[in-house]
Amino acid sequence: MIWFNKLYDVLGATISSRNTLSHNIDKLFDLGIITGDWTKSENGNWIRSFKTSSEAERLIDRIIETYDVIVNFDTQPESVQFQRDA
């Protein structure tokens, strides 16, 4: 399960601000790429958890594959293996 603060902790080094992350999340919602549900976290606080919408899973897979090719090209030029974290 992923939510805003957890996502910011993971992406904090690559995202310039919380505001930028919030705007990008809004765009993903508007495009139908992610959905959100209100759930209780481990400590009992209500959070909005994010999920990839089923229609966008292939798009996300292609983005991950493209990123892996760009990042791992020097280390795996002949046979690039793609793996999507669950």
Short mmCIF file of N, CA and C in Angstrom, two decimals:
data_model
loop_
_atom_site.label_atom_id
_atom_site.label_comp_id
_atom_site.label_asym_id
_atom_site.label_seq_id
_atom_site.Cartn_x
_atom_site.Cartn_y
_atom_site.Cartn_z
N MET A 1 0.85 -1.18 0.00
CA MET A 1 0.00 0.00 0.00
C MET A 1 0.90 1.24 0.00
N ILE A 2 0.54 2.19 -0.82
CA ILE A 2 1.33 3.43 -0.92
C ILE A 2 0.40 4.62 -0.69
N TRP A 3 0.88 5.62 0.00
CA TRP A 3 0.13 6.84 0.24
C TRP A 3 1.09 8.01 0.10
N PHE A 4 0.56 9.23 0.21
CA PHE A 4 1.33 10.43 -0.13
C PHE A 4 2.66 10.52 0.63
N ASN A 5 2.63 10.46 1.95
CA ASN A 5 3.88 10.62 2.72
C ASN A 5 4.88 9.52 2.42
N LYS A 6 4.39 8.31 2.28
CA LYS A 6 5.28 7.19 1.95
C LYS A 6 5.88 7.40 0.56
N LEU A 7 5.06 7.82 -0.39
CA LEU A 7 5.54 8.08 -1.74
C LEU A 7 6.57 9.20 -1.74
N TYR A 8 6.32 10.25 -0.98
CA TYR A 8 7.30 11.35 -0.90
C TYR A 8 8.61 10.87 -0.29
N ASP A 9 8.54 10.02 0.72
CA ASP A 9 9.77 9.48 1.32
C ASP A 9 10.58 8.69 0.30
N VAL A 10 9.89 7.94 -0.56
CA VAL A 10 10.57 7.15 -1.58
C VAL A 10 11.14 8.04 -2.68
N LEU A 11 10.37 9.04 -3.11
CA LEU A 11 10.76 9.87 -4.25
C LEU A 11 11.36 11.21 -3.85
N GLY A 12 11.51 11.47 -2.56
CA GLY A 12 11.96 12.77 -2.09
C GLY A 12 13.23 13.30 -2.73
N ALA A 13 14.15 12.41 -3.04
CA ALA A 13 15.42 12.85 -3.64
C ALA A 13 15.24 13.28 -5.09
N THR A 14 14.18 12.81 -5.76
CA THR A 14 13.99 13.14 -7.17
C THR A 14 12.87 14.14 -7.42
N ILE A 15 12.06 14.40 -6.40
CA ILE A 15 10.95 15.36 -6.51
C ILE A 15 11.36 16.64 -5.79
N SER A 16 11.14 17.78 -6.44
CA SER A 16 11.61 19.04 -5.87
C SER A 16 10.84 19.48 -4.63
N SER A 17 9.55 19.12 -4.53
CA SER A 17 8.76 19.54 -3.37
C SER A 17 7.53 18.66 -3.23
N ARG A 18 6.90 18.75 -2.06
CA ARG A 18 5.64 18.04 -1.83
C ARG A 18 4.56 18.58 -2.77
N ASN A 19 4.61 19.87 -3.05
CA ASN A 19 3.64 20.49 -3.94
C ASN A 19 3.74 19.90 -5.35
N THR A 20 4.95 19.70 -5.84
CA THR A 20 5.16 19.10 -7.15
C THR A 20 4.60 17.69 -7.19
N LEU A 21 4.85 16.92 -6.14
CA LEU A 21 4.32 15.56 -6.07
C LEU A 21 2.79 15.59 -6.07
N SER A 22 2.21 16.49 -5.30
CA SER A 22 0.76 16.59 -5.24
C SER A 22 0.15 16.91 -6.60
N HIS A 23 0.76 17.83 -7.34
CA HIS A 23 0.27 18.18 -8.68
C HIS A 23 0.38 16.99 -9.62
N ASN A 24 1.48 16.25 -9.52
CA ASN A 24 1.66 15.08 -10.39
C ASN A 24 0.65 13.98 -10.05
N ILE A 25 0.37 13.79 -8.79
CA ILE A 25 -0.65 12.81 -8.39
C ILE A 25 -2.01 13.22 -8.94
N ASP A 26 -2.33 14.51 -8.85
CA ASP A 26 -3.60 15.01 -9.42
C ASP A 26 -3.69 14.71 -10.91
N LYS A 27 -2.60 14.90 -11.63
CA LYS A 27 -2.59 14.62 -13.07
C LYS A 27 -2.84 13.14 -13.34
N LEU A 28 -2.21 12.27 -12.53
CA LEU A 28 -2.40 10.83 -12.71
C LEU A 28 -3.85 10.44 -12.44
N PHE A 29 -4.49 11.07 -11.45
CA PHE A 29 -5.91 10.85 -11.20
C PHE A 29 -6.74 11.31 -12.39
N ASP A 30 -6.46 12.52 -12.90
CA ASP A 30 -7.22 13.09 -14.00
C ASP A 30 -7.13 12.21 -15.26
N LEU A 31 -5.97 11.60 -15.47
CA LEU A 31 -5.77 10.74 -16.64
C LEU A 31 -6.30 9.33 -16.43
N GLY A 32 -6.74 9.02 -15.23
CA GLY A 32 -7.26 7.69 -14.95
C GLY A 32 -6.18 6.64 -14.77
N ILE A 33 -4.95 7.06 -14.53
CA ILE A 33 -3.85 6.12 -14.38
C ILE A 33 -3.82 5.52 -12.99
N ILE A 34 -4.20 6.33 -11.99
CA ILE A 34 -4.27 5.81 -10.63
C ILE A 34 -5.66 6.06 -10.05
N THR A 35 -5.98 5.27 -9.03
CA THR A 35 -7.20 5.47 -8.26
C THR A 35 -6.80 5.58 -6.80
N GLY A 36 -7.72 6.01 -5.97
CA GLY A 36 -7.42 6.14 -4.55
C GLY A 36 -8.58 5.70 -3.68
N ASP A 37 -8.25 5.09 -2.58
CA ASP A 37 -9.25 4.66 -1.60
C ASP A 37 -8.83 5.15 -0.23
N TRP A 38 -9.81 5.50 0.59
CA TRP A 38 -9.53 5.90 1.96
C TRP A 38 -9.46 4.64 2.82
N THR A 39 -8.33 4.44 3.49
CA THR A 39 -8.12 3.28 4.35
C THR A 39 -7.42 3.72 5.63
N LYS A 40 -7.45 2.87 6.62
CA LYS A 40 -6.73 3.17 7.86
C LYS A 40 -5.33 2.60 7.77
N SER A 41 -4.36 3.40 8.18
CA SER A 41 -2.97 2.94 8.20
C SER A 41 -2.73 2.08 9.43
N GLU A 42 -1.50 1.57 9.55
CA GLU A 42 -1.14 0.72 10.67
C GLU A 42 -1.33 1.43 12.02
N ASN A 43 -1.13 2.75 12.03
CA ASN A 43 -1.26 3.49 13.30
C ASN A 43 -2.66 4.07 13.51
N GLY A 44 -3.61 3.70 12.65
CA GLY A 44 -5.00 4.10 12.85
C GLY A 44 -5.42 5.39 12.18
N ASN A 45 -4.51 6.08 11.50
CA ASN A 45 -4.85 7.31 10.78
C ASN A 45 -5.50 6.97 9.45
N TRP A 46 -6.44 7.79 9.03
CA TRP A 46 -7.04 7.62 7.71
C TRP A 46 -6.09 8.19 6.65
N ILE A 47 -5.83 7.40 5.64
CA ILE A 47 -4.96 7.81 4.54
C ILE A 47 -5.63 7.48 3.22
N ARG A 48 -5.25 8.19 2.19
CA ARG A 48 -5.72 7.85 0.85
C ARG A 48 -4.63 7.04 0.18
N SER A 49 -4.90 5.77 0.00
CA SER A 49 -3.90 4.90 -0.64
C SER A 49 -4.12 4.92 -2.14
N PHE A 50 -3.03 4.83 -2.87
CA PHE A 50 -3.06 4.91 -4.33
C PHE A 50 -2.86 3.53 -4.93
N LYS A 51 -3.56 3.29 -6.04
CA LYS A 51 -3.43 2.05 -6.79
C LYS A 51 -3.40 2.37 -8.27
N THR A 52 -2.73 1.54 -9.02
CA THR A 52 -2.76 1.67 -10.47
C THR A 52 -4.10 1.14 -10.97
N SER A 53 -4.78 1.92 -11.80
CA SER A 53 -6.04 1.43 -12.35
C SER A 53 -5.74 0.28 -13.31
N SER A 54 -6.65 -0.66 -13.40
CA SER A 54 -6.40 -1.85 -14.22
C SER A 54 -6.19 -1.49 -15.69
N GLU A 55 -6.86 -0.45 -16.16
CA GLU A 55 -6.71 -0.05 -17.57
C GLU A 55 -5.32 0.50 -17.87
N ALA A 56 -4.64 1.02 -16.85
CA ALA A 56 -3.34 1.66 -17.08
C ALA A 56 -2.16 0.75 -16.78
N GLU A 57 -2.40 -0.48 -16.37
CA GLU A 57 -1.29 -1.35 -15.99
C GLU A 57 -0.30 -1.57 -17.12
N ARG A 58 -0.77 -1.76 -18.34
CA ARG A 58 0.14 -1.97 -19.48
C ARG A 58 0.97 -0.71 -19.73
N LEU A 59 0.36 0.46 -19.60
CA LEU A 59 1.10 1.72 -19.76
C LEU A 59 2.21 1.82 -18.72
N ILE A 60 1.90 1.50 -17.48
CA ILE A 60 2.91 1.54 -16.42
C ILE A 60 4.02 0.54 -16.70
N ASP A 61 3.65 -0.66 -17.15
CA ASP A 61 4.66 -1.66 -17.50
C ASP A 61 5.60 -1.14 -18.59
N ARG A 62 5.06 -0.49 -19.60
CA ARG A 62 5.89 0.05 -20.69
C ARG A 62 6.81 1.16 -20.20
N ILE A 63 6.33 1.99 -19.29
CA ILE A 63 7.17 3.06 -18.72
C ILE A 63 8.32 2.43 -17.94
N ILE A 64 8.02 1.42 -17.14
CA ILE A 64 9.06 0.73 -16.37
C ILE A 64 10.07 0.08 -17.30
N GLU A 65 9.60 -0.57 -18.36
CA GLU A 65 10.49 -1.21 -19.32
C GLU A 65 11.40 -0.19 -19.99
N THR A 66 10.83 0.94 -20.40
CA THR A 66 11.61 1.99 -21.05
C THR A 66 12.66 2.54 -20.10
N TYR A 67 12.25 2.79 -18.86
CA TYR A 67 13.19 3.29 -17.85
C TYR A 67 14.32 2.28 -17.62
N ASP A 68 13.97 1.00 -17.51
CA ASP A 68 14.99 -0.03 -17.30
C ASP A 68 15.98 -0.09 -18.45
N VAL A 69 15.50 0.05 -19.66
CA VAL A 69 16.41 0.03 -20.82
C VAL A 69 17.37 1.20 -20.75
N ILE A 70 16.86 2.38 -20.43
CA ILE A 70 17.71 3.57 -20.37
C ILE A 70 18.72 3.45 -19.24
N VAL A 71 18.28 3.05 -18.06
CA VAL A 71 19.15 3.00 -16.89
C VAL A 71 20.12 1.84 -16.94
N ASN A 72 19.68 0.68 -17.40
CA ASN A 72 20.49 -0.53 -17.36
C ASN A 72 21.17 -0.87 -18.67
N PHE A 73 21.09 -0.01 -19.66
CA PHE A 73 21.64 -0.34 -20.97
C PHE A 73 23.13 -0.67 -20.91
N ASP A 74 23.91 0.11 -20.16
CA ASP A 74 25.35 -0.13 -20.09
C ASP A 74 25.68 -1.45 -19.40
N THR A 75 24.85 -1.89 -18.47
CA THR A 75 25.15 -3.11 -17.73
C THR A 75 24.55 -4.34 -18.39
N GLN A 76 23.54 -4.18 -19.26
CA GLN A 76 22.89 -5.32 -19.89
C GLN A 76 22.60 -5.03 -21.36
N PRO A 77 23.61 -4.76 -22.17
CA PRO A 77 23.32 -4.35 -23.54
C PRO A 77 22.78 -5.47 -24.43
N GLU A 78 23.12 -6.72 -24.17
CA GLU A 78 22.71 -7.78 -25.08
C GLU A 78 21.34 -8.35 -24.74
N SER A 79 21.06 -8.50 -23.49
CA SER A 79 19.81 -9.10 -23.05
C SER A 79 19.28 -8.35 -21.85
N VAL A 80 18.30 -7.52 -22.09
CA VAL A 80 17.73 -6.73 -21.00
C VAL A 80 16.57 -7.50 -20.41
N GLN A 81 16.61 -7.70 -19.09
CA GLN A 81 15.53 -8.37 -18.39
C GLN A 81 14.68 -7.31 -17.71
N PHE A 82 13.38 -7.41 -17.87
CA PHE A 82 12.45 -6.47 -17.25
C PHE A 82 11.73 -7.17 -16.12
N GLN A 83 11.59 -6.46 -15.01
CA GLN A 83 10.87 -7.02 -13.88
C GLN A 83 10.05 -5.92 -13.24
N ARG A 84 8.79 -6.20 -13.02
CA ARG A 84 7.89 -5.24 -12.38
C ARG A 84 7.69 -5.68 -10.94
N ASP A 85 7.97 -4.78 -10.00
CA ASP A 85 7.75 -5.08 -8.59
C ASP A 85 6.26 -5.18 -8.34
N ALA A 86 5.87 -6.13 -7.53
CA ALA A 86 4.45 -6.30 -7.21
C ALA A 86 4.00 -5.32 -6.17
#
